[in-house]
């Protein structure tokens, strides 16, 4: 069974590193028909000495990118104290894998009227992801997109293990769009397009991918960032598959399934 969400393509840099970087990527995402622009304002890095994101400084940059491209902005909220600053700048609030179990954050996000892109925790069961979504729904916000971003398994050859069966499993149990993030799932740029293709073939409602004009200079996740030519190839291949599968691509600027729904019962 497939629900009728148009296929969503969310792309952008892992972190917003500077105005010029975000505007350059935003232009590219816009030109290639992307649905929304991603970019981290606050980063939850493993090491404290690593780049933590520009924070507040990124808000003006985000605003400019939005005005120039008309693309909605997807960015991770790492703490409820960011809610006020995000209100006028960020359109889709991402809950990162490291915060999927942060129930106080989830409760706060239940009280707002913005779509939430909820990522699966590093070692979370699929049912735990559904319960996390339920926290948000209970607060009154049912505008949720779920995201499979790879999980930790015994296999250490890649950054994570992409759990493709999560797509039909989640789709059977909820009415939210189910996206796949092949960038974090693999951690290797050249595997991103094949896994994006696998995701759409398995029925995913969209993908979230990291793009950087000069990946080797990226301040976070440089190994998995697609160059512009690689991103173009991904869009071409995913587009071909979408046509073959009779899937419609989401119009730029729209976040499918993220409009307020009258009913979003979880069937877990
Ligand atoms: C990200 O999208 O940049 C990110 C940090 O993802 P995750 O929470 O899935 O690791
Ligand atoms: Mn990243």
Short mmCIF file of C-alpha atoms and ligand atoms in Angstrom, two decimals:
data_model
loop_
_atom_site.label_atom_id
_atom_site.label_comp_id
_atom_site.label_asym_id
_atom_site.label_seq_id
_atom_site.Cartn_x
_atom_site.Cartn_y
_atom_site.Cartn_z
CA UNK A 1 0.00 0.00 0.00
CA UNK A 2 1.32 3.42 -0.75
CA UNK A 3 0.03 6.67 0.57
CA UNK A 4 -0.13 9.52 -1.87
CA UNK A 5 2.56 11.85 -0.60
CA UNK A 6 4.54 13.46 -3.39
CA UNK A 7 8.22 12.60 -3.10
CA UNK A 8 10.09 15.15 -0.99
CA UNK A 9 13.70 16.10 -1.60
CA UNK A 10 15.32 17.97 1.26
CA UNK A 11 18.95 18.89 0.63
CA UNK A 12 21.62 21.22 1.91
CA UNK A 13 24.81 21.34 3.93
CA UNK A 14 25.19 19.48 7.20
CA UNK A 15 26.02 22.76 8.97
CA UNK A 16 25.44 26.36 8.01
CA UNK A 17 29.07 27.43 7.93
CA UNK A 18 28.75 30.88 6.36
CA UNK A 19 26.35 33.02 4.38
CA UNK A 20 28.11 32.38 1.10
CA UNK A 21 28.05 28.62 1.60
CA UNK A 22 24.36 28.44 2.41
CA UNK A 23 23.37 30.76 -0.45
CA UNK A 24 25.49 28.79 -2.92
CA UNK A 25 23.91 25.48 -1.90
CA UNK A 26 20.44 27.00 -1.66
CA UNK A 27 20.68 28.19 -5.27
CA UNK A 28 21.70 24.73 -6.42
CA UNK A 29 18.93 22.98 -4.47
CA UNK A 30 16.42 25.44 -5.89
CA UNK A 31 17.65 24.99 -9.47
CA UNK A 32 17.42 21.22 -9.22
CA UNK A 33 13.86 21.36 -7.96
CA UNK A 34 14.50 20.49 -4.31
CA UNK A 35 11.53 20.73 -1.98
CA UNK A 36 13.27 22.31 0.99
CA UNK A 37 16.71 23.45 2.17
CA UNK A 38 18.40 21.83 5.14
CA UNK A 39 21.19 23.31 7.22
CA UNK A 40 22.29 22.90 10.81
CA UNK A 41 22.22 25.96 13.06
CA UNK A 42 23.06 24.03 16.23
CA UNK A 43 25.09 20.85 15.88
CA UNK A 44 25.25 18.01 18.38
CA UNK A 45 28.78 16.85 17.81
CA UNK A 46 30.40 13.86 19.42
CA UNK A 47 33.51 15.81 20.37
CA UNK A 48 33.23 19.09 22.25
CA UNK A 49 36.08 20.63 20.28
CA UNK A 50 34.27 20.05 16.97
CA UNK A 51 32.31 22.82 15.21
CA UNK A 52 29.08 23.28 17.14
CA UNK A 53 27.24 25.34 14.52
CA UNK A 54 27.00 29.11 14.13
CA UNK A 55 24.01 29.25 16.44
CA UNK A 56 22.17 32.60 16.53
CA UNK A 57 24.48 33.98 13.87
CA UNK A 58 22.96 31.55 11.35
CA UNK A 59 19.45 32.97 11.73
CA UNK A 60 20.05 35.98 9.48
CA UNK A 61 21.70 33.70 6.91
CA UNK A 62 18.72 31.38 6.91
CA UNK A 63 16.40 34.31 6.36
CA UNK A 64 18.39 35.47 3.34
CA UNK A 65 18.45 31.99 1.78
CA UNK A 66 14.72 31.74 2.24
CA UNK A 67 14.07 35.09 0.60
CA UNK A 68 16.40 34.31 -2.31
CA UNK A 69 15.02 30.84 -3.06
CA UNK A 70 11.59 30.64 -1.49
CA UNK A 71 12.58 27.26 -0.08
CA UNK A 72 11.41 26.30 3.40
CA UNK A 73 14.19 25.80 5.93
CA UNK A 74 14.70 22.53 7.78
CA UNK A 75 16.99 22.77 10.81
CA UNK A 76 17.60 20.81 13.97
CA UNK A 77 16.34 22.12 17.28
CA UNK A 78 18.58 20.75 19.99
CA UNK A 79 17.02 22.44 23.02
CA UNK A 80 13.63 24.00 23.85
CA UNK A 81 15.44 27.26 24.63
CA UNK A 82 15.84 27.70 20.87
CA UNK A 83 12.09 27.76 20.23
CA UNK A 84 11.71 31.52 20.28
CA UNK A 85 14.63 32.20 17.94
CA UNK A 86 13.48 29.49 15.51
CA UNK A 87 9.92 30.75 15.31
CA UNK A 88 10.48 33.33 12.55
CA UNK A 89 13.32 31.57 10.74
CA UNK A 90 12.88 27.82 10.59
CA UNK A 91 9.96 26.12 8.86
CA UNK A 92 10.54 22.48 9.74
CA UNK A 93 12.08 21.60 13.11
CA UNK A 94 14.32 18.58 12.97
CA UNK A 95 14.75 16.36 16.01
CA UNK A 96 18.11 14.69 15.59
CA UNK A 97 18.87 11.06 16.28
CA UNK A 98 20.56 12.01 19.56
CA UNK A 99 17.41 13.71 20.80
CA UNK A 100 14.75 11.22 19.74
CA UNK A 101 14.49 10.07 23.36
CA UNK A 102 14.39 13.62 24.75
CA UNK A 103 10.81 13.52 25.88
CA UNK A 104 10.80 17.04 27.32
CA UNK A 105 11.84 18.41 23.92
CA UNK A 106 9.19 16.26 22.21
CA UNK A 107 6.52 17.58 24.56
CA UNK A 108 7.51 21.17 23.78
CA UNK A 109 7.33 20.44 20.06
CA UNK A 110 3.84 19.08 20.58
CA UNK A 111 2.74 22.56 21.59
CA UNK A 112 3.87 24.38 18.48
CA UNK A 113 2.43 24.70 15.03
CA UNK A 114 5.40 23.69 12.88
CA UNK A 115 6.16 20.45 11.08
CA UNK A 116 8.60 18.22 12.95
CA UNK A 117 11.12 16.03 11.14
CA UNK A 118 11.71 13.31 13.69
CA UNK A 119 14.80 11.18 13.16
CA UNK A 120 15.20 7.66 14.44
CA UNK A 121 17.57 7.39 17.38
CA UNK A 122 20.99 5.80 16.91
CA UNK A 123 19.82 2.54 18.47
CA UNK A 124 16.09 3.07 18.62
CA UNK A 125 13.54 0.41 17.90
CA UNK A 126 11.00 1.42 15.27
CA UNK A 127 8.27 1.25 17.87
CA UNK A 128 10.25 3.68 20.04
CA UNK A 129 10.31 6.07 17.10
CA UNK A 130 6.53 5.76 16.86
CA UNK A 131 6.20 6.40 20.59
CA UNK A 132 8.41 9.48 20.25
CA UNK A 133 6.05 10.72 17.52
CA UNK A 134 3.16 10.05 19.85
CA UNK A 135 4.66 12.44 22.42
CA UNK A 136 4.44 15.21 19.82
CA UNK A 137 0.95 14.22 18.70
CA UNK A 138 -0.31 14.17 22.29
CA UNK A 139 0.72 17.77 22.71
CA UNK A 140 -1.50 18.67 19.77
CA UNK A 141 0.96 18.74 16.87
CA UNK A 142 0.40 16.05 14.27
CA UNK A 143 2.55 17.56 11.54
CA UNK A 144 5.30 14.98 11.69
CA UNK A 145 7.70 13.48 9.18
CA UNK A 146 9.60 10.39 10.31
CA UNK A 147 13.14 9.78 9.13
CA UNK A 148 15.13 6.56 8.97
CA UNK A 149 18.79 7.64 9.12
CA UNK A 150 20.56 4.37 9.73
CA UNK A 151 21.17 2.62 13.03
CA UNK A 152 24.09 1.19 14.94
CA UNK A 153 24.59 -2.51 14.38
CA UNK A 154 27.56 -4.85 14.68
CA UNK A 155 28.58 -3.77 11.17
CA UNK A 156 31.23 -1.06 11.42
CA UNK A 157 32.33 -0.82 7.79
CA UNK A 158 29.92 2.07 7.29
CA UNK A 159 28.83 4.86 9.60
CA UNK A 160 25.45 3.21 10.17
CA UNK A 161 23.27 0.44 8.77
CA UNK A 162 20.36 1.65 6.66
CA UNK A 163 17.21 -0.16 7.71
CA UNK A 164 15.12 -0.08 4.54
CA UNK A 165 12.38 -2.28 5.95
CA UNK A 166 11.68 0.57 8.36
CA UNK A 167 9.88 2.27 5.47
CA UNK A 168 6.99 -0.19 4.97
CA UNK A 169 6.93 -1.01 8.71
CA UNK A 170 6.40 2.62 9.70
CA UNK A 171 4.03 3.31 6.82
CA UNK A 172 1.78 0.48 7.96
CA UNK A 173 1.61 1.90 11.45
CA UNK A 174 1.17 5.62 10.99
CA UNK A 175 0.01 8.16 8.46
CA UNK A 176 3.14 10.31 8.55
CA UNK A 177 5.46 10.61 5.57
CA UNK A 178 8.50 8.38 6.03
CA UNK A 179 11.76 9.83 4.75
CA UNK A 180 15.22 8.31 4.46
CA UNK A 181 18.54 10.04 5.09
CA UNK A 182 21.09 8.11 3.01
CA UNK A 183 23.87 10.55 3.98
CA UNK A 184 24.00 9.71 7.68
CA UNK A 185 22.94 6.13 6.99
CA UNK A 186 26.12 5.41 5.03
CA UNK A 187 28.56 8.20 5.84
CA UNK A 188 30.08 7.74 2.38
CA UNK A 189 29.22 10.16 -0.42
CA UNK A 190 29.40 7.60 -3.23
CA UNK A 191 26.86 5.35 -1.51
CA UNK A 192 24.32 8.12 -1.04
CA UNK A 193 22.76 7.98 -4.52
CA UNK A 194 22.41 4.17 -4.60
CA UNK A 195 20.73 4.25 -1.18
CA UNK A 196 18.50 7.16 -2.21
CA UNK A 197 17.38 5.01 -5.16
CA UNK A 198 16.82 2.06 -2.83
CA UNK A 199 14.74 4.29 -0.56
CA UNK A 200 12.39 5.46 -3.30
CA UNK A 201 12.15 1.92 -4.66
CA UNK A 202 11.14 0.73 -1.19
CA UNK A 203 8.38 3.33 -1.08
CA UNK A 204 9.96 6.16 0.93
CA UNK A 205 8.07 9.43 0.86
CA UNK A 206 11.24 11.45 0.47
CA UNK A 207 14.91 11.80 1.21
CA UNK A 208 17.17 14.12 3.17
CA UNK A 209 20.67 14.53 1.72
CA UNK A 210 23.78 16.54 2.51
CA UNK A 211 25.35 18.64 -0.22
CA UNK A 212 28.46 20.82 -0.12
CA UNK A 213 30.26 22.62 -2.96
CA UNK A 214 33.64 21.57 -1.54
CA UNK A 215 33.10 18.56 0.74
CA UNK A 216 36.74 18.35 1.82
CA UNK A 217 36.35 21.80 3.41
CA UNK A 218 33.08 21.01 5.20
CA UNK A 219 33.15 21.67 8.96
CA UNK A 220 31.00 18.60 9.65
CA UNK A 221 30.23 15.33 7.88
CA UNK A 222 32.61 16.03 5.01
CA UNK A 223 32.90 12.35 3.99
CA UNK A 224 29.24 12.02 3.15
CA UNK A 225 28.53 15.35 1.47
CA UNK A 226 27.66 15.22 -2.23
CA UNK A 227 29.37 17.64 -4.60
CA UNK A 228 27.07 19.58 -6.92
CA UNK A 229 27.69 17.21 -9.87
CA UNK A 230 27.00 14.23 -7.60
CA UNK A 231 23.84 15.88 -6.33
CA UNK A 232 22.71 16.49 -9.91
CA UNK A 233 23.23 12.83 -10.66
CA UNK A 234 21.21 11.86 -7.59
CA UNK A 235 18.34 14.11 -8.63
CA UNK A 236 18.41 12.70 -12.16
CA UNK A 237 18.38 9.07 -10.98
CA UNK A 238 15.77 9.58 -8.32
CA UNK A 239 13.68 11.52 -10.85
CA UNK A 240 13.92 8.66 -13.37
CA UNK A 241 12.88 6.16 -10.73
CA UNK A 242 10.03 8.38 -9.58
CA UNK A 243 8.69 8.48 -13.15
CA UNK A 244 9.05 4.72 -13.55
CA UNK A 245 7.24 4.13 -10.27
CA UNK A 246 4.55 6.69 -11.07
CA UNK A 247 5.61 8.85 -8.13
CA UNK A 248 5.03 12.56 -8.29
CA UNK A 249 7.78 14.88 -7.06
CA UNK A 250 6.80 17.44 -4.43
CA UNK A 251 6.56 21.00 -5.66
CA UNK A 252 9.43 23.14 -4.38
CA UNK A 253 8.37 24.94 -1.25
CA UNK A 254 5.81 22.38 -0.16
CA UNK A 255 6.37 19.92 2.63
CA UNK A 256 4.04 17.02 1.84
CA UNK A 257 2.16 15.56 4.69
CA UNK A 258 3.30 18.38 6.88
CA UNK A 259 0.09 20.31 6.56
CA UNK A 260 -2.07 20.02 9.62
CA UNK A 261 -3.95 16.75 9.52
CA UNK A 262 -7.28 16.24 11.10
CA UNK A 263 -6.38 12.77 12.28
CA UNK A 264 -3.07 11.09 12.77
CA UNK A 265 -3.78 8.01 14.75
CA UNK A 266 -0.81 5.84 15.51
CA UNK A 267 -1.44 2.18 14.91
CA UNK A 268 1.37 0.70 16.90
C1 LIG B 1 22.04 15.96 10.62
O1 LIG B 1 20.99 15.83 9.95
O2 LIG B 1 22.97 16.72 10.30
C2 LIG B 1 22.22 15.10 11.80
C3 LIG B 1 23.00 15.49 12.80
O3 LIG B 1 21.56 13.95 11.72
P1 LIG B 1 21.36 12.79 12.82
O4 LIG B 1 20.66 13.42 13.96
O5 LIG B 1 20.53 11.79 12.07
O6 LIG B 1 22.73 12.27 13.17
MN1 LIG B 2 25.22 15.85 9.18
#
